[in-house]
Amino acid sequence: MTPEARIQAAIEVLDGVLAGDAAEKALTSWGRRSRFAGSKDRAAVRDHVFQALRCRRSYACLGGAETGRGLMLGALRAGGVAPETVFTGQGHAPEVLSQHEAAAGAAPVTVGDRLDLPDWMVPLFEAALGDGAEAAAVMLRERAPVCLRVNIRMNSVSEVIEYMMESGISVRRTEVAEEALIVTEGARKVAQSELYARGGIELQDGASQAAMAALEITPGARVLDYCAGGGGKVLALAARHDAMWFAHDADPRRMADLPARGARAGVEVTQLEVGDLAAAGPFDLVLCDVPCSGSGTWRRAPDAKWRLTPERLDALCAIQREILESAAALVAPGGQLVLTTCSVFRCENEDQSAAFLQSYPAWGETLRRRWPVSAEGDGFFLSVFKRI
């Protein structure tokens, strides 16, 4: 595919997303219709789509319309590319610009347009992050880093760096977490590497790694990942500590890959159904990586930023409270209950912690940390509670 044809394909996918399709679904549908597209073509179209969604409002301003054509027109203008050199109508390129499209487009003016946020979210960012609100919103307009976690049970960070260099993958150390490496070149080779196949490395955000590294776990402790999903956090904990590991998720299908991932990492994780939790407990530490807005991760899932509504956010906060209440009952005397989110909003973080402490006066908060959206990690929050 030519560069122009890739932009036309991105326009078609974006139109599907704007009509209500999830971005991944729209990309998959386009891929099935476009058997001629190679892996590089698919990756390029995906990059166009995701970047346009990260900057949806500002690109719509620059492009003069919130349509697939408008967003890609805005993307070109934002990148300093003359749109008429791409919108030629030749071959599989986008059709020639209309007079309206050629004349339309203006620099973003409102805060929401400039920061690529829905208007109702702007006060939430400001309330949570203060002077750092704009920097966080701007960071969410950029592509997320590809971050690896070194499995220190199998190899040292230095050994992994050397292996990566020999495999044509460039990495650098981070300040956010000791075992975290940012991939600077050759990211698509990681999943095909021998080191990844044998569990020496995992793909995991730097802030998430830092949060798991902040937890204190005594040898032989019984640890439950209550909202395990794919199990990345329990595996990160298991790489650093000797304990008994358990995982649960409201939707067990999310844990389908955990046995294979655990085997690769040399870790045994016992999966528990709802009916097994009470009998398997109590636990010395229960980790609740609760469902949340994901507002700290919107670089990776940019369409989620535009799908979130105030009503959905309220519903998520209610779910989070219910999870903490259920999980607290599984914690052993003197044990720890851990709340984590990949959100930047106070209502999902500090306010949630305060509400729990008010409802459960026998508990105290022993640790609270917030990681900002950065070049090394997503926005992340951690709160640790312990029975007083």
Tab-separated table of N, CA and C in Angstrom, residues 228-383:
chain	number	residue	atom	x	y	z
A	228	ALA	N	-7.745	-10.248	38.722
A	228	ALA	CA	-6.477	-10.638	38.106
A	228	ALA	C	-6.367	-10.312	36.619
A	229	GLY	N	-7.471	-10.395	35.878
A	229	GLY	CA	-7.348	-10.226	34.440
A	229	GLY	C	-6.360	-11.227	33.876
A	230	GLY	N	-5.387	-10.736	33.089
A	230	GLY	CA	-4.379	-11.621	32.506
A	230	GLY	C	-3.315	-12.072	33.476
A	231	GLY	N	-3.290	-11.480	34.689
A	231	GLY	CA	-2.359	-11.929	35.713
A	231	GLY	C	-1.022	-11.235	35.738
A	232	GLY	N	-0.886	-10.132	35.035
A	232	GLY	CA	0.404	-9.446	34.966
A	232	GLY	C	0.925	-8.985	36.319
A	233	LYS	N	0.023	-8.536	37.181
A	233	LYS	CA	0.479	-8.004	38.475
A	233	LYS	C	0.879	-9.114	39.438
A	234	VAL	N	0.130	-10.210	39.464
A	234	VAL	CA	0.525	-11.297	40.357
A	234	VAL	C	1.839	-11.914	39.891
A	235	LEU	N	2.093	-11.949	38.599
A	235	LEU	CA	3.365	-12.460	38.099
A	235	LEU	C	4.506	-11.511	38.444
A	236	ALA	N	4.226	-10.206	38.422
A	236	ALA	CA	5.254	-9.237	38.815
A	236	ALA	C	5.607	-9.398	40.283
A	237	LEU	N	4.608	-9.623	41.123
A	237	LEU	CA	4.858	-9.846	42.543
A	237	LEU	C	5.637	-11.147	42.756
A	238	ALA	N	5.254	-12.188	42.017
A	238	ALA	CA	5.888	-13.489	42.185
A	238	ALA	C	7.341	-13.491	41.749
A	239	ALA	N	7.716	-12.565	40.871
A	239	ALA	CA	9.108	-12.475	40.438
A	239	ALA	C	10.006	-11.941	41.551
A	240	ARG	N	9.408	-11.262	42.533
A	240	ARG	CA	10.193	-10.611	43.584
A	240	ARG	C	10.082	-11.310	44.937
A	241	HIS	N	9.037	-12.113	45.137
A	241	HIS	CA	8.770	-12.661	46.464
A	241	HIS	C	8.502	-14.164	46.405
A	242	ASP	N	8.764	-14.826	47.532
A	242	ASP	CA	8.410	-16.241	47.692
A	242	ASP	C	7.141	-16.302	48.529
A	243	ALA	N	6.047	-16.678	47.914
A	243	ALA	CA	4.751	-16.694	48.592
A	243	ALA	C	3.849	-17.702	47.901
A	244	MET	N	2.618	-17.808	48.411
A	244	MET	CA	1.603	-18.639	47.778
A	244	MET	C	0.677	-17.711	47.002
A	245	TRP	N	0.478	-18.007	45.717
A	245	TRP	CA	-0.191	-17.070	44.828
A	245	TRP	C	-1.550	-17.609	44.387
A	246	PHE	N	-2.537	-16.711	44.444
A	246	PHE	CA	-3.898	-17.046	44.046
A	246	PHE	C	-4.430	-15.932	43.136
A	247	ALA	N	-5.308	-16.300	42.228
A	247	ALA	CA	-5.886	-15.323	41.306
A	247	ALA	C	-7.372	-15.580	41.137
A	248	HIS	N	-8.117	-14.490	41.044
A	248	HIS	CA	-9.568	-14.552	40.838
A	248	HIS	C	-9.962	-13.411	39.923
A	249	ASP	N	-10.984	-13.634	39.128
A	249	ASP	CA	-11.553	-12.554	38.324
A	249	ASP	C	-13.043	-12.809	38.162
A	250	ALA	N	-13.816	-11.740	38.169
A	250	ALA	CA	-15.265	-11.878	38.011
A	250	ALA	C	-15.613	-12.577	36.701
A	251	ASP	N	-14.756	-12.400	35.692
A	251	ASP	CA	-14.910	-13.101	34.419
A	251	ASP	C	-13.706	-14.023	34.244
A	252	PRO	N	-13.829	-15.302	34.603
A	252	PRO	CA	-12.685	-16.222	34.545
A	252	PRO	C	-12.031	-16.307	33.171
A	253	ARG	N	-12.758	-15.960	32.133
A	253	ARG	CA	-12.180	-16.028	30.783
A	253	ARG	C	-10.992	-15.085	30.635
A	254	ARG	N	-10.962	-14.018	31.418
A	254	ARG	CA	-9.841	-13.081	31.341
A	254	ARG	C	-8.538	-13.734	31.800
A	255	MET	N	-8.651	-14.797	32.606
A	255	MET	CA	-7.456	-15.469	33.129
A	255	MET	C	-7.027	-16.651	32.261
A	256	ALA	N	-7.582	-16.766	31.080
A	256	ALA	CA	-7.324	-17.943	30.244
A	256	ALA	C	-5.846	-18.152	29.955
A	257	ASP	N	-5.088	-17.079	29.789
A	257	ASP	CA	-3.669	-17.192	29.449
A	257	ASP	C	-2.773	-17.294	30.677
A	258	LEU	N	-3.338	-17.139	31.867
A	258	LEU	CA	-2.509	-17.105	33.074
A	258	LEU	C	-1.742	-18.401	33.324
A	259	PRO	N	-2.339	-19.588	33.150
A	259	PRO	CA	-1.553	-20.809	33.370
A	259	PRO	C	-0.303	-20.877	32.496
A	260	ALA	N	-0.446	-20.532	31.224
A	260	ALA	CA	0.705	-20.573	30.315
A	260	ALA	C	1.727	-19.513	30.689
A	261	ARG	N	1.258	-18.318	31.049
A	261	ARG	CA	2.186	-17.251	31.434
A	261	ARG	C	2.918	-17.614	32.720
A	262	GLY	N	2.176	-18.210	33.678
A	262	GLY	CA	2.803	-18.620	34.911
A	262	GLY	C	3.850	-19.699	34.695
A	263	ALA	N	3.530	-20.656	33.830
A	263	ALA	CA	4.485	-21.728	33.531
A	263	ALA	C	5.755	-21.158	32.910
A	264	ARG	N	5.592	-20.206	31.980
A	264	ARG	CA	6.769	-19.577	31.365
A	264	ARG	C	7.628	-18.871	32.412
A	265	ALA	N	6.948	-18.216	33.360
A	265	ALA	CA	7.664	-17.433	34.367
A	265	ALA	C	8.159	-18.280	35.531
A	266	GLY	N	7.818	-19.573	35.538
A	266	GLY	CA	8.238	-20.435	36.622
A	266	GLY	C	7.471	-20.197	37.903
A	267	VAL	N	6.195	-19.819	37.776
A	267	VAL	CA	5.371	-19.475	38.935
A	267	VAL	C	4.086	-20.282	38.902
A	268	GLU	N	3.672	-20.801	40.050
A	268	GLU	CA	2.401	-21.503	40.159
A	268	GLU	C	1.364	-20.575	40.777
A	269	VAL	N	0.296	-20.328	40.036
A	269	VAL	CA	-0.787	-19.467	40.516
A	269	VAL	C	-2.072	-20.286	40.532
A	270	THR	N	-2.712	-20.376	41.685
A	270	THR	CA	-3.964	-21.126	41.819
A	270	THR	C	-5.139	-20.218	41.502
A	271	GLN	N	-5.936	-20.592	40.518
A	271	GLN	CA	-7.099	-19.793	40.147
A	271	GLN	C	-8.303	-20.197	40.995
A	272	LEU	N	-9.045	-19.198	41.433
A	272	LEU	CA	-10.181	-19.426	42.318
A	272	LEU	C	-11.466	-18.883	41.714
A	273	GLU	N	-12.509	-19.694	41.735
A	273	GLU	CA	-13.840	-19.238	41.364
A	273	GLU	C	-14.455	-18.491	42.552
A	274	VAL	N	-15.574	-17.831	42.327
A	274	VAL	CA	-16.226	-17.072	43.398
A	274	VAL	C	-16.517	-17.963	44.601
A	275	GLY	N	-17.029	-19.158	44.345
A	275	GLY	CA	-17.392	-20.044	45.428
A	275	GLY	C	-16.221	-20.615	46.198
A	276	ASP	N	-15.007	-20.454	45.666
A	276	ASP	CA	-13.816	-20.994	46.316
A	276	ASP	C	-13.125	-19.986	47.226
A	277	LEU	N	-13.475	-18.715	47.114
A	277	LEU	CA	-12.705	-17.669	47.778
A	277	LEU	C	-12.704	-17.809	49.299
A	278	ALA	N	-13.882	-17.929	49.880
A	278	ALA	CA	-13.967	-17.968	51.340
A	278	ALA	C	-13.224	-19.170	51.908
A	279	ALA	N	-13.356	-20.314	51.267
A	279	ALA	CA	-12.704	-21.525	51.760
A	279	ALA	C	-11.184	-21.443	51.615
A	280	ALA	N	-10.720	-20.763	50.576
A	280	ALA	CA	-9.278	-20.650	50.347
A	280	ALA	C	-8.640	-19.600	51.246
A	281	GLY	N	-9.441	-18.666	51.748
A	281	GLY	CA	-8.922	-17.602	52.590
A	281	GLY	C	-8.749	-18.045	54.020
A	282	PRO	N	-8.345	-17.139	54.914
A	282	PRO	CA	-8.066	-15.745	54.607
A	282	PRO	C	-6.687	-15.577	53.968
A	283	PHE	N	-6.447	-14.367	53.440
A	283	PHE	CA	-5.213	-14.076	52.737
A	283	PHE	C	-4.449	-12.960	53.451
A	284	ASP	N	-3.140	-13.034	53.371
A	284	ASP	CA	-2.313	-12.010	54.020
A	284	ASP	C	-2.309	-10.708	53.228
A	285	LEU	N	-2.527	-10.807	51.929
A	285	LEU	CA	-2.630	-9.605	51.093
A	285	LEU	C	-3.633	-9.887	49.982
A	286	VAL	N	-4.563	-8.963	49.810
A	286	VAL	CA	-5.527	-9.046	48.711
A	286	VAL	C	-5.358	-7.806	47.849
A	287	LEU	N	-4.986	-8.020	46.614
A	287	LEU	CA	-4.776	-6.940	45.651
A	287	LEU	C	-6.034	-6.739	44.834
A	288	CYS	N	-6.537	-5.502	44.816
A	288	CYS	CA	-7.725	-5.151	44.032
A	288	CYS	C	-7.338	-4.134	42.974
A	289	ASP	N	-6.969	-4.611	41.805
A	289	ASP	CA	-6.733	-3.725	40.663
A	289	ASP	C	-8.082	-3.532	39.995
A	290	VAL	N	-8.864	-2.606	40.544
A	290	VAL	CA	-10.294	-2.529	40.241
A	290	VAL	C	-10.566	-2.018	38.828
A	291	PRO	N	-11.705	-2.416	38.255
A	291	PRO	CA	-12.116	-1.816	36.975
A	291	PRO	C	-12.218	-0.309	37.146
A	292	CYS	N	-11.713	0.429	36.183
A	292	CYS	CA	-11.716	1.892	36.310
A	292	CYS	C	-11.838	2.542	34.943
A	293	SER	N	-11.805	3.854	34.929
A	293	SER	CA	-11.922	4.608	33.675
A	293	SER	C	-10.744	4.360	32.748
A	294	GLY	N	-9.600	3.955	33.322
A	294	GLY	CA	-8.400	3.787	32.511
A	294	GLY	C	-7.832	5.105	32.034
A	295	SER	N	-8.198	6.201	32.700
A	295	SER	CA	-7.800	7.523	32.213
A	295	SER	C	-6.295	7.745	32.208
A	296	GLY	N	-5.544	6.940	32.949
A	296	GLY	CA	-4.095	7.042	32.890
A	296	GLY	C	-3.479	6.274	31.749
A	297	THR	N	-4.305	5.507	31.022
A	297	THR	CA	-3.797	4.629	29.955
A	297	THR	C	-4.367	4.975	28.582
A	298	TRP	N	-4.959	6.140	28.460
A	298	TRP	CA	-5.669	6.447	27.217
A	298	TRP	C	-4.761	6.601	26.010
A	299	ARG	N	-3.444	6.670	26.213
A	299	ARG	CA	-2.548	6.612	25.052
A	299	ARG	C	-2.689	5.270	24.349
A	300	ARG	N	-2.944	4.205	25.132
A	300	ARG	CA	-2.998	2.854	24.595
A	300	ARG	C	-4.388	2.487	24.073
A	301	ALA	N	-5.418	3.081	24.650
A	301	ALA	CA	-6.799	2.801	24.235
A	301	ALA	C	-7.532	4.129	24.082
A	302	PRO	N	-7.162	4.919	23.082
A	302	PRO	CA	-7.672	6.300	23.002
A	302	PRO	C	-9.167	6.414	22.775
A	303	ASP	N	-9.798	5.405	22.169
A	303	ASP	CA	-11.238	5.545	21.967
A	303	ASP	C	-11.996	5.473	23.284
A	304	ALA	N	-11.370	4.892	24.328
A	304	ALA	CA	-12.027	4.827	25.641
A	304	ALA	C	-12.240	6.220	26.228
A	305	LYS	N	-11.384	7.147	25.873
A	305	LYS	CA	-11.517	8.520	26.363
A	305	LYS	C	-12.817	9.151	25.888
A	306	TRP	N	-13.224	8.810	24.707
A	306	TRP	CA	-14.421	9.420	24.116
A	306	TRP	C	-15.678	8.616	24.427
A	307	ARG	N	-15.523	7.373	24.851
A	307	ARG	CA	-16.678	6.544	25.188
A	307	ARG	C	-17.131	6.740	26.641
A	308	LEU	N	-16.222	7.179	27.495
A	308	LEU	CA	-16.566	7.342	28.904
A	308	LEU	C	-17.589	8.466	29.080
A	309	THR	N	-18.596	8.229	29.921
A	309	THR	CA	-19.611	9.228	30.246
A	309	THR	C	-19.620	9.449	31.750
A	310	PRO	N	-20.188	10.560	32.227
A	310	PRO	CA	-20.302	10.756	33.679
A	310	PRO	C	-21.056	9.619	34.352
A	311	GLU	N	-22.075	9.120	33.690
A	311	GLU	CA	-22.860	8.021	34.262
A	311	GLU	C	-22.014	6.751	34.386
A	312	ARG	N	-21.227	6.457	33.382
A	312	ARG	CA	-20.371	5.273	33.428
A	312	ARG	C	-19.306	5.425	34.509
A	313	LEU	N	-18.775	6.617	34.676
A	313	LEU	CA	-17.776	6.853	35.713
A	313	LEU	C	-18.382	6.633	37.101
A	314	ASP	N	-19.594	7.125	37.306
A	314	ASP	CA	-20.285	6.895	38.584
A	314	ASP	C	-20.487	5.398	38.829
A	315	ALA	N	-20.866	4.682	37.774
A	315	ALA	CA	-21.084	3.236	37.909
A	315	ALA	C	-19.788	2.513	38.259
A	316	LEU	N	-18.681	2.926	37.658
A	316	LEU	CA	-17.392	2.319	37.960
A	316	LEU	C	-17.005	2.553	39.424
A	317	CYS	N	-17.248	3.764	39.908
A	317	CYS	CA	-16.932	4.064	41.305
A	317	CYS	C	-17.750	3.182	42.250
A	318	ALA	N	-18.998	2.931	41.909
A	318	ALA	CA	-19.843	2.059	42.727
A	318	ALA	C	-19.305	0.628	42.713
A	319	ILE	N	-18.875	0.164	41.553
A	319	ILE	CA	-18.302	-1.181	41.437
A	319	ILE	C	-17.028	-1.285	42.271
A	320	GLN	N	-16.208	-0.253	42.235
A	320	GLN	CA	-14.969	-0.248	43.008
A	320	GLN	C	-15.245	-0.377	44.503
A	321	ARG	N	-16.245	0.350	44.991
A	321	ARG	CA	-16.599	0.265	46.410
A	321	ARG	C	-17.061	-1.144	46.772
A	322	GLU	N	-17.866	-1.739	45.919
A	322	GLU	CA	-18.353	-3.097	46.177
A	322	GLU	C	-17.190	-4.094	46.217
A	323	ILE	N	-16.230	-3.933	45.322
A	323	ILE	CA	-15.087	-4.848	45.290
A	323	ILE	C	-14.266	-4.724	46.569
A	324	LEU	N	-13.999	-3.495	47.007
A	324	LEU	CA	-13.224	-3.310	48.227
A	324	LEU	C	-13.934	-3.926	49.438
A	325	GLU	N	-15.237	-3.755	49.505
A	325	GLU	CA	-16.005	-4.323	50.619
A	325	GLU	C	-15.931	-5.845	50.614
A	326	SER	N	-16.082	-6.454	49.430
A	326	SER	CA	-16.024	-7.912	49.333
A	326	SER	C	-14.624	-8.427	49.639
A	327	ALA	N	-13.614	-7.734	49.128
A	327	ALA	CA	-12.231	-8.181	49.308
A	327	ALA	C	-11.776	-8.040	50.751
A	328	ALA	N	-12.261	-7.002	51.443
A	328	ALA	CA	-11.852	-6.784	52.838
A	328	ALA	C	-12.193	-7.983	53.706
A	329	ALA	N	-13.290	-8.638	53.406
A	329	ALA	CA	-13.718	-9.796	54.195
A	329	ALA	C	-12.793	-10.991	54.023
A	330	LEU	N	-11.939	-10.960	53.005
A	330	LEU	CA	-11.038	-12.077	52.731
A	330	LEU	C	-9.649	-11.883	53.328
A	331	VAL	N	-9.410	-10.714	53.938
A	331	VAL	CA	-8.085	-10.392	54.462
A	331	VAL	C	-7.930	-10.937	55.878
A	332	ALA	N	-6.816	-11.593	56.142
A	332	ALA	CA	-6.534	-12.142	57.461
A	332	ALA	C	-6.257	-11.024	58.461
A	333	PRO	N	-6.451	-11.265	59.760
A	333	PRO	CA	-6.093	-10.255	60.766
A	333	PRO	C	-4.635	-9.814	60.601
A	334	GLY	N	-4.429	-8.511	60.582
A	334	GLY	CA	-3.090	-7.973	60.371
A	334	GLY	C	-2.664	-7.953	58.916
A	335	GLY	N	-3.551	-8.392	58.016
A	335	GLY	CA	-3.224	-8.437	56.594
A	335	GLY	C	-3.431	-7.107	55.898
A	336	GLN	N	-3.152	-7.105	54.589
A	336	GLN	CA	-3.214	-5.885	53.790
A	336	GLN	C	-4.262	-6.002	52.683
A	337	LEU	N	-4.954	-4.891	52.460
A	337	LEU	CA	-5.869	-4.755	51.336
A	337	LEU	C	-5.308	-3.661	50.447
A	338	VAL	N	-5.143	-3.950	49.171
A	338	VAL	CA	-4.475	-3.021	48.263
A	338	VAL	C	-5.435	-2.590	47.161
A	339	LEU	N	-5.557	-1.288	46.990
A	339	LEU	CA	-6.348	-0.707	45.905
A	339	LEU	C	-5.400	-0.132	44.868
A	340	THR	N	-5.575	-0.526	43.617
A	340	THR	CA	-4.828	0.103	42.530
A	340	THR	C	-5.780	0.440	41.390
A	341	THR	N	-5.481	1.536	40.697
A	341	THR	CA	-6.195	1.901	39.477
A	341	THR	C	-5.190	2.464	38.481
A	342	CYS	N	-5.571	2.441	37.224
A	342	CYS	CA	-4.793	3.142	36.201
A	342	CYS	C	-5.570	4.397	35.792
A	343	SER	N	-6.083	5.083	36.813
A	343	SER	CA	-6.883	6.289	36.610
A	343	SER	C	-6.164	7.499	37.200
A	344	VAL	N	-6.472	8.675	36.661
A	344	VAL	CA	-5.949	9.918	37.231
A	344	VAL	C	-7.016	10.657	38.041
A	345	PHE	N	-8.253	10.167	38.062
A	345	PHE	CA	-9.358	10.890	38.690
A	345	PHE	C	-9.410	10.663	40.197
A	346	ARG	N	-9.664	11.722	40.951
A	346	ARG	CA	-9.763	11.625	42.408
A	346	ARG	C	-10.904	10.703	42.838
A	347	CYS	N	-12.015	10.749	42.112
A	347	CYS	CA	-13.171	9.955	42.525
A	347	CYS	C	-12.873	8.464	42.521
A	348	GLU	N	-11.887	8.034	41.731
A	348	GLU	CA	-11.517	6.627	41.683
A	348	GLU	C	-10.309	6.325	42.565
A	349	ASN	N	-9.667	7.347	43.075
A	349	ASN	CA	-8.428	7.173	43.812
A	349	ASN	C	-8.543	7.672	45.254
A	350	GLU	N	-8.172	8.922	45.501
A	350	GLU	CA	-8.186	9.464	46.863
A	350	GLU	C	-9.573	9.424	47.494
A	351	ASP	N	-10.581	9.773	46.718
A	351	ASP	CA	-11.940	9.754	47.266
A	351	ASP	C	-12.375	8.323	47.600
A	352	GLN	N	-11.969	7.379	46.797
A	352	GLN	CA	-12.320	5.987	47.048
A	352	GLN	C	-11.641	5.488	48.331
A	353	SER	N	-10.388	5.860	48.509
A	353	SER	CA	-9.663	5.474	49.722
A	353	SER	C	-10.319	6.083	50.952
A	354	ALA	N	-10.666	7.371	50.867
A	354	ALA	CA	-11.286	8.052	52.006
A	354	ALA	C	-12.626	7.421	52.360
A	355	ALA	N	-13.401	7.052	51.357
A	355	ALA	CA	-14.713	6.443	51.607
A	355	ALA	C	-14.560	5.092	52.295
A	356	PHE	N	-13.547	4.330	51.885
A	356	PHE	CA	-13.332	3.025	52.521
A	356	PHE	C	-12.959	3.197	53.990
A	357	LEU	N	-12.058	4.122	54.274
A	357	LEU	CA	-11.621	4.334	55.648
A	357	LEU	C	-12.758	4.847	56.529
A	358	GLN	N	-13.635	5.641	55.948
A	358	GLN	CA	-14.777	6.138	56.720
A	358	GLN	C	-15.742	5.001	57.052
A	359	SER	N	-15.923	4.089	56.109
A	359	SER	CA	-16.850	2.973	56.322
A	359	SER	C	-16.242	1.863	57.170
A	360	TYR	N	-14.907	1.793	57.199
A	360	TYR	CA	-14.220	0.723	57.923
A	360	TYR	C	-13.189	1.331	58.874
A	361	PRO	N	-13.631	1.859	60.003
A	361	PRO	CA	-12.720	2.535	60.934
A	361	PRO	C	-11.680	1.624	61.562
A	362	ALA	N	-11.849	0.304	61.448
A	362	ALA	CA	-10.857	-0.618	61.997
A	362	ALA	C	-9.643	-0.765	61.083
A	363	TRP	N	-9.666	-0.083	59.950
A	363	TRP	CA	-8.560	-0.136	59.004
A	363	TRP	C	-7.842	1.213	58.972
A	364	GLY	N	-6.559	1.177	58.637
A	364	GLY	CA	-5.793	2.401	58.428
A	364	GLY	C	-5.035	2.320	57.110
A	365	GLU	N	-4.738	3.463	56.546
A	365	GLU	CA	-3.985	3.505	55.291
A	365	GLU	C	-2.501	3.607	55.612
A	366	THR	N	-1.711	2.662	55.113
A	366	THR	CA	-0.280	2.636	55.426
A	366	THR	C	0.586	3.159	54.288
A	367	LEU	N	0.030	3.250	53.103
A	367	LEU	CA	0.810	3.734	51.954
A	367	LEU	C	-0.138	4.278	50.903
A	368	ARG	N	0.229	5.402	50.339
A	368	ARG	CA	-0.527	5.960	49.208
A	368	ARG	C	0.475	6.579	48.244
A	369	ARG	N	0.361	6.221	46.970
A	369	ARG	CA	1.239	6.799	45.953
A	369	ARG	C	0.474	7.003	44.658
A	370	ARG	N	0.862	8.057	43.966
A	370	ARG	CA	0.292	8.343	42.645
A	370	ARG	C	1.449	8.518	41.664
A	371	TRP	N	1.362	7.849	40.523
A	371	TRP	CA	2.350	8.009	39.460
A	371	TRP	C	1.717	8.808	38.328
A	372	PRO	N	2.341	9.894	37.899
A	372	PRO	CA	1.768	10.686	36.801
A	372	PRO	C	1.985	10.014	35.456
A	373	VAL	N	1.200	10.394	34.482
A	373	VAL	CA	1.455	9.962	33.105
A	373	VAL	C	2.815	10.523	32.704
A	374	SER	N	3.682	9.668	32.200
A	374	SER	CA	5.042	10.110	31.886
A	374	SER	C	5.568	9.358	30.676
A	375	ALA	N	6.801	9.684	30.310
A	375	ALA	CA	7.447	8.988	29.198
A	375	ALA	C	7.842	7.570	29.576
A	376	GLU	N	7.708	7.219	30.882
A	376	GLU	CA	8.103	5.895	31.335
A	376	GLU	C	6.956	5.065	31.890
A	377	GLY	N	5.770	5.659	31.982
A	377	GLY	CA	4.668	4.893	32.532
A	377	GLY	C	3.342	5.599	32.435
A	378	ASP	N	2.283	4.832	32.665
A	378	ASP	CA	0.928	5.368	32.647
A	378	ASP	C	0.615	6.052	33.974
A	379	GLY	N	-0.521	6.750	34.007
A	379	GLY	CA	-1.014	7.276	35.264
A	379	GLY	C	-1.495	6.119	36.126
A	380	PHE	N	-1.076	6.103	37.389
A	380	PHE	CA	-1.373	4.946	38.234
A	380	PHE	C	-1.517	5.394	39.680
A	381	PHE	N	-2.363	4.666	40.438
A	381	PHE	CA	-2.621	5.008	41.844
A	381	PHE	C	-2.552	3.753	42.696
A	382	LEU	N	-1.997	3.907	43.901
A	382	LEU	CA	-1.863	2.800	44.846
A	382	LEU	C	-2.233	3.257	46.244
A	383	SER	N	-3.074	2.481	46.905
A	383	SER	CA	-3.399	2.733	48.304
A	383	SER	C	-3.380	1.386	49.034
